[in-house]
Coordinates of C-alpha atoms in Angstrom, one line a residue:
M1 CA 105.6 76.9 11.8
T2 CA 103.9 77.6 15.1
S3 CA 103.4 81.1 16.5
F4 CA 105.8 80.1 19.3
Q5 CA 108.6 79.2 16.9
Q6 CA 108.0 82.4 14.9
A7 CA 108.2 84.5 18.1
R8 CA 111.4 82.8 19.0
I9 CA 112.9 83.5 15.5
D10 CA 111.9 87.1 15.8
L11 CA 113.6 87.5 19.2
G12 CA 116.7 85.7 18.0
S13 CA 116.8 88.1 15.0
Q14 CA 116.6 91.1 17.2
L15 CA 119.4 89.8 19.4
R16 CA 121.6 89.3 16.4
Q17 CA 121.0 92.8 15.1
L18 CA 122.0 94.2 18.4
R19 CA 125.2 92.2 18.5
E20 CA 126.1 93.2 14.9
A21 CA 125.3 96.9 15.6
A22 CA 127.8 96.7 18.5
H23 CA 130.4 95.3 16.1
L24 CA 130.8 92.1 18.1
S25 CA 131.3 88.6 16.7
G26 CA 129.4 85.8 18.3
K27 CA 132.6 84.5 19.9
E28 CA 133.4 88.0 21.3
L29 CA 130.0 88.4 22.8
A30 CA 130.2 84.9 24.3
E31 CA 133.5 85.8 25.9
R32 CA 132.0 88.9 27.5
L33 CA 129.1 86.9 28.9
R34 CA 131.2 83.9 29.8
W35 CA 129.0 81.7 27.7
Q36 CA 129.9 78.9 25.3
P37 CA 129.9 80.4 21.8
S38 CA 127.4 77.8 20.8
K39 CA 124.8 79.4 23.1
V40 CA 125.0 82.7 21.2
S41 CA 124.4 80.8 17.9
R42 CA 121.5 78.8 19.4
L43 CA 119.7 81.9 20.7
E44 CA 120.2 83.9 17.4
N45 CA 119.0 81.0 15.3
A46 CA 116.0 80.1 17.4
R47 CA 117.3 76.7 18.5
Q48 CA 116.9 77.8 22.1
T49 CA 114.6 80.1 24.0
A50 CA 116.2 83.2 25.5
T51 CA 115.4 83.7 29.2
E52 CA 114.9 87.0 30.9
D53 CA 118.4 86.7 32.3
D54 CA 119.8 86.0 28.9
V55 CA 118.3 89.1 27.3
V56 CA 119.2 91.3 30.2
V57 CA 123.0 90.5 30.1
W58 CA 122.9 90.5 26.3
A59 CA 121.4 94.0 26.2
Q60 CA 124.0 95.2 28.7
A61 CA 126.9 93.8 26.7
V62 CA 125.8 95.5 23.5
N63 CA 124.7 98.8 25.3
A64 CA 121.1 98.5 24.2
S65 CA 118.8 101.3 25.2
P66 CA 116.5 100.9 28.3
D67 CA 113.4 100.8 26.0
T68 CA 114.9 98.1 23.8
T69 CA 115.9 96.1 26.8
D70 CA 112.4 96.3 28.3
E71 CA 110.9 95.1 25.0
L72 CA 113.3 92.1 24.8
I73 CA 112.4 91.2 28.4
R74 CA 108.7 91.4 27.6
Q75 CA 109.2 89.1 24.6
S76 CA 111.3 86.6 26.5
I77 CA 108.8 86.4 29.4
A78 CA 106.0 85.9 27.0
L79 CA 107.8 83.0 25.3
L80 CA 108.7 81.3 28.6
E81 CA 105.1 81.6 29.9
R82 CA 103.6 80.1 26.8
H83 CA 101.9 76.7 27.2
D84 CA 103.8 75.3 24.3
D85 CA 102.5 72.6 22.0
W86 CA 104.8 69.6 22.6
K87 CA 104.3 68.1 19.1
Q88 CA 105.5 71.3 17.5
R89 CA 108.2 71.9 20.1
H90 CA 109.7 68.5 19.6
R91 CA 109.9 69.1 15.8
S92 CA 112.4 71.8 16.6
G93 CA 114.7 69.2 17.9
L94 CA 115.2 66.9 20.9
A95 CA 118.7 68.4 21.5
A96 CA 117.4 72.0 21.6
I97 CA 114.9 71.1 24.3
Q98 CA 117.7 69.6 26.4
E99 CA 119.8 72.8 25.9
D100 CA 116.8 74.9 27.2
V101 CA 116.5 72.7 30.3
R102 CA 120.3 72.8 30.9
D103 CA 120.3 76.6 31.0
L104 CA 117.3 76.6 33.4
E105 CA 119.1 74.1 35.7
A106 CA 122.3 76.3 35.7
R107 CA 120.3 79.0 37.4
T108 CA 118.8 76.7 40.0
K109 CA 120.3 76.0 43.5
V110 CA 117.5 73.9 45.0
F111 CA 115.7 71.2 42.9
R112 CA 112.6 69.3 44.1
V113 CA 111.4 66.7 41.6
F114 CA 108.5 64.2 41.8
E115 CA 108.1 61.6 39.0
P116 CA 105.5 58.9 39.1
G117 CA 106.3 57.0 35.9
I118 CA 109.8 57.6 34.6
I119 CA 113.3 57.9 35.8
V120 CA 114.2 61.6 36.3
G121 CA 116.2 62.9 33.3
L122 CA 119.1 64.1 35.5
L123 CA 119.6 60.6 36.7
Q124 CA 119.2 58.6 33.5
T125 CA 121.9 56.4 32.0
S126 CA 122.7 57.1 28.4
E127 CA 121.1 53.8 27.3
Y128 CA 117.9 54.4 29.2
A129 CA 117.8 58.0 27.8
R130 CA 118.3 56.7 24.3
H131 CA 115.3 54.4 24.6
V132 CA 113.2 57.2 26.0
F133 CA 114.2 59.6 23.2
R134 CA 113.3 57.0 20.6
K135 CA 109.8 56.8 22.0
V136 CA 109.5 60.6 22.1
K137 CA 110.6 60.8 18.5
R138 CA 108.0 58.3 17.4
L139 CA 105.2 59.8 19.5
Y140 CA 105.8 63.5 18.5
S141 CA 107.5 63.1 15.1
A142 CA 110.5 64.8 16.7
A143 CA 113.5 65.7 14.6
D144 CA 116.0 62.8 14.5
Q145 CA 118.6 64.2 17.0
I146 CA 118.7 61.3 19.4
D147 CA 122.5 61.1 19.7
A148 CA 122.8 64.8 20.3
A149 CA 119.9 64.8 22.8
V150 CA 121.6 61.9 24.7
R151 CA 124.9 63.8 24.7
V152 CA 123.4 67.0 26.2
R153 CA 121.4 65.0 28.7
M154 CA 124.6 63.4 30.0
Q155 CA 126.3 66.8 30.1
R156 CA 123.4 68.1 32.2
Q157 CA 124.2 65.6 34.8
E158 CA 127.6 67.2 35.7
I159 CA 125.5 69.6 37.9
L160 CA 124.8 66.8 40.3
Y161 CA 128.4 67.0 41.5
D162 CA 128.2 70.7 42.3
R163 CA 127.9 70.7 46.1
T164 CA 126.5 74.2 46.2
R165 CA 123.3 72.8 44.8
T166 CA 120.7 70.6 46.6
F167 CA 118.7 67.9 44.8
R168 CA 115.6 66.2 46.3
F169 CA 114.1 63.5 44.1
V170 CA 111.0 61.5 44.9
V171 CA 109.8 58.7 42.6
T172 CA 107.2 56.0 42.9
E173 CA 108.2 52.3 42.8
A174 CA 106.1 52.2 39.6
A175 CA 108.6 54.6 38.0
L176 CA 111.4 52.1 38.6
R177 CA 109.4 49.1 37.4
T178 CA 108.0 50.8 34.2
M179 CA 109.9 49.2 31.4
L180 CA 110.8 51.9 29.0
A181 CA 113.9 49.9 28.1
P182 CA 114.9 46.2 28.1
P183 CA 115.7 44.5 31.4
E184 CA 119.5 44.7 31.0
V185 CA 119.2 48.5 30.5
M186 CA 116.8 48.8 33.5
R187 CA 119.4 47.0 35.6
G188 CA 122.1 49.5 34.6
Q189 CA 119.7 52.3 35.3
L190 CA 119.0 51.1 38.8
D191 CA 122.7 50.6 39.5
R192 CA 123.1 54.3 38.6
L193 CA 120.4 55.3 41.0
L194 CA 122.1 53.4 43.8
A195 CA 125.3 55.3 43.1
V196 CA 123.7 58.7 42.8
S197 CA 121.7 58.3 46.0
T198 CA 124.9 58.3 48.0
L199 CA 126.0 61.8 46.8
P200 CA 126.0 64.2 49.8
N201 CA 123.9 66.8 48.1
V202 CA 121.3 64.3 46.7
E203 CA 118.2 63.0 48.5
F204 CA 116.6 60.2 46.6
G205 CA 113.3 58.8 47.9
V206 CA 111.2 55.9 46.6
I207 CA 107.5 55.5 47.5
P208 CA 107.0 51.7 47.8
F209 CA 103.9 49.9 46.4
G210 CA 102.7 49.1 49.9
T211 CA 102.6 52.7 50.9
E212 CA 99.4 54.7 50.7
L213 CA 99.8 57.8 48.5
P214 CA 98.8 61.3 49.8
A215 CA 97.3 62.2 46.5
N216 CA 96.7 60.9 43.0
P217 CA 100.0 61.1 41.1
V218 CA 98.6 62.6 37.9
N219 CA 101.8 64.2 36.6
G220 CA 105.4 64.6 37.5
F221 CA 106.7 68.1 38.3
W222 CA 109.9 70.0 38.9
I223 CA 110.3 72.9 41.3
Y224 CA 113.2 75.2 40.6
N225 CA 114.2 77.2 43.7
E226 CA 111.0 79.0 44.8
A227 CA 110.6 80.7 41.5
M228 CA 109.0 78.2 39.0
V229 CA 107.3 74.9 38.6
A230 CA 107.4 72.9 35.4
V231 CA 104.6 70.4 34.9
A232 CA 104.8 68.1 31.8
T233 CA 101.6 66.7 30.4
M234 CA 101.3 64.7 27.2
T235 CA 100.5 67.7 25.0
K236 CA 101.5 70.8 27.0
D237 CA 104.6 71.9 28.9
L238 CA 103.2 74.1 31.7
I239 CA 105.5 76.7 33.3
L240 CA 104.0 78.1 36.5
R241 CA 105.3 81.2 38.2
D242 CA 102.3 82.3 40.2
P243 CA 103.3 82.2 44.0
D244 CA 100.1 80.3 44.8
D245 CA 100.8 77.7 42.2
I246 CA 104.4 77.3 43.5
S247 CA 103.2 77.0 47.1
F248 CA 100.7 74.3 46.1
Y249 CA 103.4 72.2 44.4
V250 CA 105.8 72.7 47.3
R251 CA 103.2 71.3 49.7
A252 CA 102.4 68.4 47.3
F253 CA 106.1 67.6 47.1
D254 CA 106.5 67.6 50.9
D255 CA 103.5 65.2 51.1
Y256 CA 105.0 62.8 48.6
A257 CA 108.4 63.0 50.4
K258 CA 106.8 62.1 53.7
S259 CA 105.6 58.9 52.1
A260 CA 109.0 58.0 50.5
E261 CA 111.8 55.9 51.8
F262 CA 115.2 57.7 51.7
G263 CA 118.7 56.5 52.4
E264 CA 119.3 52.8 53.1
P265 CA 115.6 51.9 53.3
G266 CA 115.2 53.5 49.8
R267 CA 118.2 51.7 48.5
E268 CA 116.7 48.4 49.8
V269 CA 113.6 49.0 47.6
I270 CA 115.8 49.7 44.6
I271 CA 117.9 46.5 45.3
A272 CA 114.7 44.4 45.5
I273 CA 113.6 45.7 42.1
L274 CA 117.0 45.2 40.7
H275 CA 116.9 41.6 41.8
D276 CA 113.6 41.2 39.8
Y277 CA 115.2 42.6 36.7
R278 CA 118.1 40.2 37.0
K279 CA 115.7 37.3 36.9
Q280 CA 114.3 38.7 33.6
T281 CA 117.7 39.2 32.0
P282 CA 118.9 36.2 29.9
H283 CA 122.2 34.7 30.9

C-alpha cells in the first residue's frame, strides 16, 4: 500500500468517526449535504479523495470543532497536492479515479483542455472509452473495473449540457488519427465530436497537420476555472495550483487555440478524417 493510499484511508476513517459521533447515518449525512449516498461511502472507505470543499461541509454538518476542521483541511490539501504514482493509483480502481474527476468537474464553470494524442475523456464514446481503459488496465495493472469506469465516464458527460458552464477543447489532428480503437469505433467517436461541437457552450478546435504549432505538445493539460491545472504524464498526475503555473498554462492554451480551426472549418477537418476511417472499415 502506498503512503498516499494510507493517508486517504486515515482521512476517511476520521470522517466516519465524526459522522458516527454526530449520530448520523451515511444516508442522513448525504441528505444534509445534498450528495449521493454513495459519495459518503466512497470517502469513508478511501475509494475517493476528499477535497477541501468536501471536508469543510462535512465538518459543518457534524459540528466539528474549528481545530478538527483545520486539521481535516490540511490533510485533504496535502492529498490533493501529492504527485501521485499512477501505477499505484490505478490499482485502487479505474472507476474510483473517474469519481474523483467527476467531483472536480462539478465544481468547475470554465474548462480549457488541450490534448495532443487522445480524445478528451468528456467527449469519448463508450466504446472508445472501453478500449482506452483496457489499455490503461494492461499498462498499470489496474483493478478490473472497466464496465464501472465506462459507466462513470459516460455519466460525467451530462455536464456538457449544463449551459452555465463553458467548455473549450483544443486537440491536434494527430489525436483524432491515433488509433486507440478499431476503425469502426473511431468512426463513431468522430461522429460524436461532430455532434458535440455544435453545442452552444462548447468550443471544439482542431489543429490540422499543415499548421505550425506554437510549442512542442509534450503533454495534454486541463485548466479548471483559474484555480488549478491538471497535467498527466505517464507516471505522475501533476496538480498545479501556483498562480504562476496556472498563468503559464493559460497562455499555452491560448497559443494552441490560435492555431486551431473551430466551428465549420474544424468540422471539415473531422469530416476528412472520418472519410479516411470509412475507407479502412470493412463493408
